[in-house]
Coordinates of C-alpha atoms in Angstrom, one line a residue:
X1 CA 6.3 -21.6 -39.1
X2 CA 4.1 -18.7 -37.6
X3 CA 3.7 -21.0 -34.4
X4 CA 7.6 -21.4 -34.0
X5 CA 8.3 -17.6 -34.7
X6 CA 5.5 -16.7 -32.3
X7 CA 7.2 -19.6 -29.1
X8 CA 10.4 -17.5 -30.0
X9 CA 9.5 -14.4 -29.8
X10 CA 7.4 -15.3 -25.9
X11 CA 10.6 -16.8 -25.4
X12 CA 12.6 -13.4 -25.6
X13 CA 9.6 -11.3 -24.0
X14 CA 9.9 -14.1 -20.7
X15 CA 13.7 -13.9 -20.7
X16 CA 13.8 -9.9 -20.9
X17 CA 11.0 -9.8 -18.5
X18 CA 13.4 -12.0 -16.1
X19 CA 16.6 -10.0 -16.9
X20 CA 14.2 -7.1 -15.8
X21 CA 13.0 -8.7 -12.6
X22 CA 16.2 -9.5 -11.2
X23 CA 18.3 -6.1 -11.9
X24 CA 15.0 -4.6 -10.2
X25 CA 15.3 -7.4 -7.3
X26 CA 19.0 -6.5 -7.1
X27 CA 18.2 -2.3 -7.2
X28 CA 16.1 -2.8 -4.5
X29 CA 18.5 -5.0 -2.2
X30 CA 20.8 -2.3 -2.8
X31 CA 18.4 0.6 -1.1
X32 CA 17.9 -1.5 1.3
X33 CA 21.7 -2.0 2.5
X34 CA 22.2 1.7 1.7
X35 CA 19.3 2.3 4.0
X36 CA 20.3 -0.3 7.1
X37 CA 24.2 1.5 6.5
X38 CA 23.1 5.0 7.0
X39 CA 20.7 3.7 10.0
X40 CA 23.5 2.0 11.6
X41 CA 25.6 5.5 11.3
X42 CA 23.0 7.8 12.9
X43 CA 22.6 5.6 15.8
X44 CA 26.0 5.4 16.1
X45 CA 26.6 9.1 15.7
X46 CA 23.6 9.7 18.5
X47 CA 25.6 7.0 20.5
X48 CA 22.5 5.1 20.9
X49 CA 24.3 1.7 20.2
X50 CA 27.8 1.1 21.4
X51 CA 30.8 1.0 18.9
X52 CA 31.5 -2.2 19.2
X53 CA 27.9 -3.2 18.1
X54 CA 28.0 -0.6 15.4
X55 CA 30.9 -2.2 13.8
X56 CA 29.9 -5.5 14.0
X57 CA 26.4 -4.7 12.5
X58 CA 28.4 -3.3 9.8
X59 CA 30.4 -6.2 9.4
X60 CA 27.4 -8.2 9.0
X61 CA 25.7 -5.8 6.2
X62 CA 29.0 -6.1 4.4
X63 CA 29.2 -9.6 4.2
X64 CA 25.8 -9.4 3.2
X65 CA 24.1 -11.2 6.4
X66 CA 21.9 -9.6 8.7
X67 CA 20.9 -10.6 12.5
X68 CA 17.6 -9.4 11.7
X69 CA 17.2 -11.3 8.2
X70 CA 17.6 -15.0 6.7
X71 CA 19.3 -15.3 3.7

């Protein structure tokens, strides 16, 4: 009885633990494609890669695929 109570309650602690690990894992993606856009925009803006790149490295972020990443 104390054994069962005691597997449930590890069971919740492991599940919120998860649910926490993944909105962090998600929070952190979403930096990360803030960063690359803003990135993309200054070098654009300093005309450091051509329009035609900048737009299709957009593209790519947006779709959520990156040349420089494997996902």
């Amino acid at each position: 009885m104390i054994a069962e109570e005691l597997q449930r309650n590890r069971s919740r602690q492991r599940a919120k633990a998860v649910k926490y690990s993944r909105e962090q894992v998600e929070q952190s993606r979403k930096i990360a494609h803030e960063t690359e856009a803003a990135e993309l925009e200054r070098l654009a803006v300093l005309g450091q890669i051509p329009q035609a790149e900048y737009k299709a490295r957009m593209a790519a972020l947006e779709e959520g695929t990156d040349e420089g990443t494997s996902q």
